[in-house]
Coordinates of C-alpha atoms in Angstrom, one line a residue:
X1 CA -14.0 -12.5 -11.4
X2 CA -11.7 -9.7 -10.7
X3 CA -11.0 -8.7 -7.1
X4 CA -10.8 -5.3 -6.0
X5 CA -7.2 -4.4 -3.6
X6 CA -7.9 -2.9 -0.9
X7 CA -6.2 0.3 0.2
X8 CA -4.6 -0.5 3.4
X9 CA -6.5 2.1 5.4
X10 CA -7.8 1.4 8.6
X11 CA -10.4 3.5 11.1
X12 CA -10.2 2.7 14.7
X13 CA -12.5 0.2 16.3
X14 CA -12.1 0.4 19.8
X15 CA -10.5 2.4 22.1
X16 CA -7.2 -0.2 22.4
X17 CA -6.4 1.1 18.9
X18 CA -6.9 4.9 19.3
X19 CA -4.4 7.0 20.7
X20 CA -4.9 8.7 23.8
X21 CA -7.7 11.6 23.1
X22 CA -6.4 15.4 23.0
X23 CA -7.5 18.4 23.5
X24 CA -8.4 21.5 22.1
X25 CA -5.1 22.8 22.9
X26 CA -2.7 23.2 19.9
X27 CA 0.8 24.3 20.2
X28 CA 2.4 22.4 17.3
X29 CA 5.7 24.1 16.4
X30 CA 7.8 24.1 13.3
X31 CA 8.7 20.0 11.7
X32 CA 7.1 16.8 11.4
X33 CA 4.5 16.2 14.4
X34 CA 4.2 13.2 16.5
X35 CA 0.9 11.4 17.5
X36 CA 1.6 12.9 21.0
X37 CA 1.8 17.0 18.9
X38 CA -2.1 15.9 17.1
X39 CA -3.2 13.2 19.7
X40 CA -6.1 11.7 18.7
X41 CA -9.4 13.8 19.6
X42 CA -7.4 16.9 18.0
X43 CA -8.9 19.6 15.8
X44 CA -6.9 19.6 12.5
X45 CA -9.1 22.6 12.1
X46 CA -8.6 24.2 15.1
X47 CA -4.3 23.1 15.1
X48 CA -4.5 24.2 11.4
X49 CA -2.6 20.9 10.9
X50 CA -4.1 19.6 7.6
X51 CA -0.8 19.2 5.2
X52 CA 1.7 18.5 8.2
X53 CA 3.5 16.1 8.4
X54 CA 3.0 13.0 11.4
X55 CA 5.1 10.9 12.0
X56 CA 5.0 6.9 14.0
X57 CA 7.3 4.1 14.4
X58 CA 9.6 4.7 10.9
X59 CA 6.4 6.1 8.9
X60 CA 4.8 9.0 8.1
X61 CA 1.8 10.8 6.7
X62 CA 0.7 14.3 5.5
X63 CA -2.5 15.4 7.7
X64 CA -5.4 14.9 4.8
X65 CA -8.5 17.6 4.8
X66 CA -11.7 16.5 6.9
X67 CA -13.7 13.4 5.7
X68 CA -10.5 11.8 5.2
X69 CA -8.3 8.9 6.4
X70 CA -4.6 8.5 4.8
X71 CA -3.2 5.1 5.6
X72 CA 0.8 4.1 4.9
X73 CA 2.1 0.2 4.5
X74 CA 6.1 -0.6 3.7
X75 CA 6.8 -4.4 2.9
X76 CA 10.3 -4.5 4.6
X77 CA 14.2 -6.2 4.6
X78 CA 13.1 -7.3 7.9
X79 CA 9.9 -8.4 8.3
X80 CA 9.3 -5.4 10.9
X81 CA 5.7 -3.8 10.3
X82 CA 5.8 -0.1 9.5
X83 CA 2.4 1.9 8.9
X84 CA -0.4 2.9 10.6
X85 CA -3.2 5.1 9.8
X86 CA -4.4 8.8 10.2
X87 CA -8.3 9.7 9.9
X88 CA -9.9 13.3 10.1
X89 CA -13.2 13.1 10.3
X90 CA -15.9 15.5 8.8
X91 CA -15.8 17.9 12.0
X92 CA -12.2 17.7 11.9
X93 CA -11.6 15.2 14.8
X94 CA -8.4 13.1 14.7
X95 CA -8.2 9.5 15.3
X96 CA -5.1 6.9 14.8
X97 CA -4.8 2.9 14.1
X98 CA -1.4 2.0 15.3
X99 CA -2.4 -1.4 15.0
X100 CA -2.1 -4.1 12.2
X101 CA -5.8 -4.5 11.3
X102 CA -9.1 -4.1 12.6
X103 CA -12.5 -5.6 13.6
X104 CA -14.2 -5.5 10.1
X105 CA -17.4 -2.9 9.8
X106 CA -19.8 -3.6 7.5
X107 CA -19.0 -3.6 3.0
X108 CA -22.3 -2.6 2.4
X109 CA -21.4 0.8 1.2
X110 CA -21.2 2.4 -2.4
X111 CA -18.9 4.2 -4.9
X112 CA -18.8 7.9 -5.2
X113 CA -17.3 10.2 -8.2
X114 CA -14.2 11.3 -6.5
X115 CA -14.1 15.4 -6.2
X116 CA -11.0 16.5 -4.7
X117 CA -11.2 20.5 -4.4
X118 CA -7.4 21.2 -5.0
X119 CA -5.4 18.1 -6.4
X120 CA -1.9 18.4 -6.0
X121 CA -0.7 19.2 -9.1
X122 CA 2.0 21.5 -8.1
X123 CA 5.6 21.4 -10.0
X124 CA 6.6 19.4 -7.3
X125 CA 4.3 16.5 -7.5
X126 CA 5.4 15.6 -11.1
X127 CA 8.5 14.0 -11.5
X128 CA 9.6 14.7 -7.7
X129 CA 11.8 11.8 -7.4
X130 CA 14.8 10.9 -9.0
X131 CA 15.4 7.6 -10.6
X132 CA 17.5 5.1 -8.6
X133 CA 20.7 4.9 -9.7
X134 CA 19.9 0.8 -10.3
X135 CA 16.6 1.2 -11.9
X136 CA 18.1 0.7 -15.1
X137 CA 21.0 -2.1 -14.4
X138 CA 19.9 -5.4 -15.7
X139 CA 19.0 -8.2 -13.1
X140 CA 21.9 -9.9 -11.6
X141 CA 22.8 -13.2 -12.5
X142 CA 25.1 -14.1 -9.4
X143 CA 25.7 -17.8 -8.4
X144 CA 23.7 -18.8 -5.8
X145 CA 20.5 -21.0 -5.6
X146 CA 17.8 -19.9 -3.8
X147 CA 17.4 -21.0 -0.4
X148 CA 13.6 -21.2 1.7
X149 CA 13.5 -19.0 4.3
X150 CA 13.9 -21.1 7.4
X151 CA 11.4 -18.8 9.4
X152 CA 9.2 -20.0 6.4
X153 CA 9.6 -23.7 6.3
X154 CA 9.1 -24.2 10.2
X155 CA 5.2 -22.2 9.4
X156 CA 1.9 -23.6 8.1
X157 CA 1.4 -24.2 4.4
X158 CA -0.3 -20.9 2.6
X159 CA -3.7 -23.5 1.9
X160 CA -3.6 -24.8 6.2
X161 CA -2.9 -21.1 7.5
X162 CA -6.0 -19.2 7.5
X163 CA -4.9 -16.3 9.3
X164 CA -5.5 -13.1 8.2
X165 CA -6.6 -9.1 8.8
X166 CA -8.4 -6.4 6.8
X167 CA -8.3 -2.7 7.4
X168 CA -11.3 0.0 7.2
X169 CA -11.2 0.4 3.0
X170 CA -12.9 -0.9 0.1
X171 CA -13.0 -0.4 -2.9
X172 CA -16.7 -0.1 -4.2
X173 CA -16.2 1.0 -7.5
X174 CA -12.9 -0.2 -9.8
X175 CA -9.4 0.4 -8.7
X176 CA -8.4 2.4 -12.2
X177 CA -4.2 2.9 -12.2
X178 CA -1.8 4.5 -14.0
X179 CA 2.4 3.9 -14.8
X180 CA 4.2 6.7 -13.9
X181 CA 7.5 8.1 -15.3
X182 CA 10.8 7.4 -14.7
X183 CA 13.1 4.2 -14.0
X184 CA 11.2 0.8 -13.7
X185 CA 12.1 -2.0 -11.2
X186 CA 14.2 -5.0 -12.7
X187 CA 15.2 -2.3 -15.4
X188 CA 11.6 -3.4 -17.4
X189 CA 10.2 -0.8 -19.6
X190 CA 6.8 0.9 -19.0
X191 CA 5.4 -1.1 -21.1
X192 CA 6.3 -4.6 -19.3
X193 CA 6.1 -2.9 -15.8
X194 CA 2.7 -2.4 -16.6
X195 CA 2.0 -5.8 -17.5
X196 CA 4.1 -6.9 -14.3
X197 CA 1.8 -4.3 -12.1
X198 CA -1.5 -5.6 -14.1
X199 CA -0.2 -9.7 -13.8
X200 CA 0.4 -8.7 -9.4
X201 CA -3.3 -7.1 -9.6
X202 CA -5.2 -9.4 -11.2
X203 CA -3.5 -12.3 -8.4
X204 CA -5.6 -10.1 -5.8
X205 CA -8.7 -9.6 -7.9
X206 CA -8.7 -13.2 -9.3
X207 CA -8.0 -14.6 -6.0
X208 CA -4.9 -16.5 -7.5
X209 CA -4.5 -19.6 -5.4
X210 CA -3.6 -23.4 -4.8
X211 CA -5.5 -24.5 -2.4
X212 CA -9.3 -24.5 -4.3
X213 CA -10.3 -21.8 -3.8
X214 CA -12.6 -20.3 -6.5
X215 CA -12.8 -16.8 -7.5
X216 CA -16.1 -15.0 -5.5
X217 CA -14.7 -12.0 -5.0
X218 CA -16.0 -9.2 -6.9
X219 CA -13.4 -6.9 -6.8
X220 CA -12.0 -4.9 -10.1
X221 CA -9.6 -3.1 -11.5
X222 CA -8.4 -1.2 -14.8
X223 CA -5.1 0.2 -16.0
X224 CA -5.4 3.7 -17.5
X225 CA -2.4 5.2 -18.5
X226 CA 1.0 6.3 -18.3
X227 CA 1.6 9.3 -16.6
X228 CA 4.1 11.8 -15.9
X229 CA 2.8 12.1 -12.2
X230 CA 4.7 9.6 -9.3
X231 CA 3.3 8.2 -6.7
X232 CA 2.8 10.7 -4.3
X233 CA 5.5 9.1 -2.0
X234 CA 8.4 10.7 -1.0
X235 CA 12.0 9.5 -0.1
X236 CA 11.0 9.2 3.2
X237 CA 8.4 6.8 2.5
X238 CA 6.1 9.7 3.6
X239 CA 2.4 9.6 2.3
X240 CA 2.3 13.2 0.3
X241 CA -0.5 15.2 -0.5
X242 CA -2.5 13.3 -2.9
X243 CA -3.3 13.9 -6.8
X244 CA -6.2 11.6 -8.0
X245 CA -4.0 9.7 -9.7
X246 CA -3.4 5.9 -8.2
X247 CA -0.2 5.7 -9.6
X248 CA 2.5 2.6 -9.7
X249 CA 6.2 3.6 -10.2
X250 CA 10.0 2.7 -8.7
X251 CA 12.0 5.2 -7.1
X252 CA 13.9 5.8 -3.2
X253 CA 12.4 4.9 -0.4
X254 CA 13.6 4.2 3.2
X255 CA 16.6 2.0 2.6
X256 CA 14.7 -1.3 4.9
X257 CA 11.7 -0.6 2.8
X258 CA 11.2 -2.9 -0.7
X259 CA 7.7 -1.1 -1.7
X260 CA 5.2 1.4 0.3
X261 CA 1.5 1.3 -0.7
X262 CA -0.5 4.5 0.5
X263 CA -3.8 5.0 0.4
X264 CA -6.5 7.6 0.9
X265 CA -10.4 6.8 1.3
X266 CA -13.3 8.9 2.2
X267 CA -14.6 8.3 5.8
X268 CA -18.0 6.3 5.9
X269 CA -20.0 5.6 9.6
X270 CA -20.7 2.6 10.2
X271 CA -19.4 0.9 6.9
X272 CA -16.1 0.0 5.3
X273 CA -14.4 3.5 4.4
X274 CA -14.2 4.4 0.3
X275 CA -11.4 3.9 -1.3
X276 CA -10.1 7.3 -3.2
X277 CA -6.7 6.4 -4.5
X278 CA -3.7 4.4 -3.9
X279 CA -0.2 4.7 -4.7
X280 CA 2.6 2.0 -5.3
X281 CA 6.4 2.7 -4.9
X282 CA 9.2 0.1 -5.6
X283 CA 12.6 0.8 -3.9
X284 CA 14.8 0.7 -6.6
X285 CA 17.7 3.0 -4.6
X286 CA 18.1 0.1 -2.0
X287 CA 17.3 -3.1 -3.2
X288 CA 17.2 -4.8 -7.1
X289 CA 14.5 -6.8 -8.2
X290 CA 13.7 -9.2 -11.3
X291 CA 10.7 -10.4 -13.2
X292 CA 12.0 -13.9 -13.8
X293 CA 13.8 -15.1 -10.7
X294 CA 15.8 -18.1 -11.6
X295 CA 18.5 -20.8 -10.1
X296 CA 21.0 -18.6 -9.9
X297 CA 19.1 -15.7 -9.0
X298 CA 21.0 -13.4 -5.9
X299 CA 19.9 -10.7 -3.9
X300 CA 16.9 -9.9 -6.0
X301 CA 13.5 -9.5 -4.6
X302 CA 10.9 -10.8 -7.5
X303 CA 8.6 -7.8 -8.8
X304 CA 5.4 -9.8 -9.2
X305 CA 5.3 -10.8 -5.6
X306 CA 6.0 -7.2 -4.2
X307 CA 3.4 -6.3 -6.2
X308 CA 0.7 -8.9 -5.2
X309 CA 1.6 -7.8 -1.9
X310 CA 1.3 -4.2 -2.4
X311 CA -1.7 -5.0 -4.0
X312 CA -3.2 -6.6 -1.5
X313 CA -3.0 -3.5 0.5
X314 CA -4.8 -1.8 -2.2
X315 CA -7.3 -3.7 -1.7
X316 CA -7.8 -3.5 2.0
X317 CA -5.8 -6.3 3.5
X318 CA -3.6 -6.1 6.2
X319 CA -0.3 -7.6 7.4
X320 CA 0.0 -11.0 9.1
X321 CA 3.3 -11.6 11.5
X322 CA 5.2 -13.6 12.5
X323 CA 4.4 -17.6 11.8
X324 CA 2.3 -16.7 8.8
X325 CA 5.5 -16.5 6.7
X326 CA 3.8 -18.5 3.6
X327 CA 0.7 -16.0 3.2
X328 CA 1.3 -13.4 0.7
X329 CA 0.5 -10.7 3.1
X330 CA 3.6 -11.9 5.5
X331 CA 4.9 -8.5 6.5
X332 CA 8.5 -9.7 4.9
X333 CA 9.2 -9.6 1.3
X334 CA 11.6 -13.2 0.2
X335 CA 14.4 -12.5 -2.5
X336 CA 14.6 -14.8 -5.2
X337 CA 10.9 -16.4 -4.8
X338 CA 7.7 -16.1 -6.5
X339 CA 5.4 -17.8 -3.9
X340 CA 3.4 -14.3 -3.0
X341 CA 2.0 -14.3 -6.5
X342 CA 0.2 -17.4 -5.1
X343 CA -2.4 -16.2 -2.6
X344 CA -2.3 -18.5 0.5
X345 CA -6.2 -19.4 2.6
X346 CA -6.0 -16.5 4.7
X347 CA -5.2 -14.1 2.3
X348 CA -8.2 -15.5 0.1
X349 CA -10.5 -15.5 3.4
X350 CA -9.7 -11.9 3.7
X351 CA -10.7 -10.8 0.4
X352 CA -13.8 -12.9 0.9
X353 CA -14.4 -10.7 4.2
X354 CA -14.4 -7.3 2.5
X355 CA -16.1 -8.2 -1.3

C-alpha cells in the first residue's frame, strides 16, 4: 500500500509555538524580514508582505498569498534542526511554528484540484541554479570503512524507539513529482535519479521497515515527468515562490545543509492542512553522495537515505533529536550508510498518525 510523504508543514497549536502576536503596524523596510518585522498576528495584506522574504534560525521562506502555509526542512552536516513554518491565513493573519512538530489535528480532510492564480513561471524559476561543480564527478572510492556513528550506537534500536512527530500537512490526494534539469547527485542520470527518488518514496509510502510492521498506510504517490523547472529552492536554502510543480533535483544549498524539502499546503480549520506541492533539493555544491555506498566508501552521504528522509517530510513527518539517531527522521544525515532507507517504529507510528 503506498504511503503518502508528508510535506513538512506545520500550523501552530498552542500559543508556546506561536510567535509573539503583532500589530497592525507595518514598517517593514527594504531586505529579508525577521519574525520580529511580520510578528505573528500581522497583516500580510495590510504590510503588503506576500513575496518577502522571512527569515529564522539559518532558514528562510518567501511570504505565500492568504490561505496559505509554506514550511522549510534541511537535513544537516550537524545534526542541528533548521526550518520552521510560516502560515497566512484566509484574512491575511500571520502565524509561525518555530517548533519541531505539533499536536496532531484531525486527517479527516479531502483533496482539492490545485488552482494557483499566478504560478511562477517567470525566466527565473527555470533553470535558476547552476549545477554543482561535483554533480557530475563519479563517487569516490577512498579507503576507509565505514564507521557507526557513536551518537548512534549508544541510542535505541530504530524497531524499540517509538518516538516520533508530525507536522500540520497531508497529503489527501497522490503526491505526483517531477525530475528536474540539470546535474544529478552521485553523478546518476535523470533516468536513475528518478528511480533513486521513486525507490526513497515508495520506503515512506510502503512503510519500509524491520521491525513487523505491515503496510496500513494509505498514502500515494506518482512520478510524472522530467521537467525543465527546479525546485523552487534557492542557494540560500530559501523557500521561493512556488510553481505547481513538486519537483526533485541537485543543486547549492547552504554549505551545512545535505537536502532541503519545502513545502506549501492550503490552510484547513480544524483538520490536517492540504498538501499543494513539495520540492526536494540535494546539495551537490557541498557535499558528494552515492547510490551504492560500499566498504571503502568515504565522505559520501548515500542518496536513497536523503531521500527517504526528505521524503518523509513530504509526507508530513517531522524531525526527532537528539537520542533518536537510528530513526530515519534523525535530524542528521550519516555518510556512507543506508539505514534511513529502513523506516525505524517511530517513523512508522507517525505515518500511521496522519494516513
Amino acid at each position: 500500500m503506498a504511503v503518502t510523504l508528508t510535506a513538512s508543514l506545520s500550523v501552530v497549536a498552542s500559543n508556546t509555538n506561536l510567535a509573539t502576536a503583532g500589530t497592525e503596524v507595518c514598517d517593514l523596510g527594504e531586505g529579508a524580514l525577521t519574525i520580529s518585522d511580520l510578528p505573528a498576528g500581522s497583516s500580510v495584506i495590510s504590510c503588503d508582505a506576500v513575496g518577502r522574504v522571512v527569515t529564522h534560525d539559518g532558514a528562510s521562506v518567501a511570504v505565500p498569498e492568504p490561505g496559505t502555509a509554506v514550511s522549510v526542512e534541511a537535513v544537516t552536516a550537524d545534526g542541528e534542526a533548521h526550518g520552521f513554518t510560516l502560515q497566512v491565513a484566509p484574512d491575511g493573519k500571520v502565524s509561525y511554528n518555530l517548533t519541531e512538530g505539533t499536536a496532531d489535528t484531525s486527517t479527516a480532510g479531502s483533496d482539492i484540484p490545485d488552482s494557483l492564480a499566478h504560478p511562477a513561471t517567470t525566466p527565473e524559476d527555470l533553470s535558476q541554479e547552476l549545477d554543482s561543480t561535483n554533480a557530475d564527478a563519479p563517487d569516490a572510492d577512498a579507503e576507509g570503512a565505514e564507521v557507526a556513528d557513536a551518537e548512534a550506537l549508544g541510542s535505541p534500536g530504530a524497531c524499540s524507539d517509538g518516538a516520533y512527530s508530525t507536522n500540520d500537512v497531508k497529503e489527501y490526494g497522490t503526491y505526483n513529482w517531477y525530475i528536474g534539469d540539470g546535474g544529478m547527485p552521485g553523478a546518476l542520470s535523470r533516468n536513475d535519479a528518478k528511480w533513486a527518488f521513486a525507490d526513497a518514496i515508495n520506503n515512506i509510502t510502503d512503510s519500509y521497515n524491520n521491525c513487523g510492521y505491515g503496510d496500513s498506510v494509505g498514502a500515494k504517490a506518482n512520478f510524472l515527468a522530467e521537467t525543465t523547472y527546479e525546485a523552487d529552492i534557492n542557494s540560500s536554502s530559501q523557500c521561493t515562490d512556488r510553481d505547481e510543480r513538486s519537483t526533485w533535483d541537485a543543486g547549492d544549498l547552504k554549505g551545512t545543509h545535505v537536502a532541503v524539502a519545502c513545502t506549501w499546503s492550503w490552510v484547513y480549520p480544524g483538520v490536517k492542512n492540504d498538501l499543494r506541492e513539495a520540492d526536494v533539493r540535494f546539495n551537490t555544491r557541498d557535499h558528494d553522495f552515492t547510490n551504492k555506498p560500499t566498504s571503502k566508501c568515504s565522505n559520501l552521504y548515500d542518496i536513497r537515505s536523503v531521500g527517504t528522509h526528505e521524503a518523509g517530510h513530504v509526507f508530513g513527518l517531522g524531525h526527532v533529536g537528539s537520542g533518536h539517531d537510528n530513526l530515519t527522521m534523525y535530524t542528521h544525515s550519516f555518510k556512507c550508510t543506508t539505514k534511513a532507507r529502513t523506516l525505524g517504529k517511530g517513523d512508522v507510528l507517525a505515518l500511521r498518525s496522519v494516513y
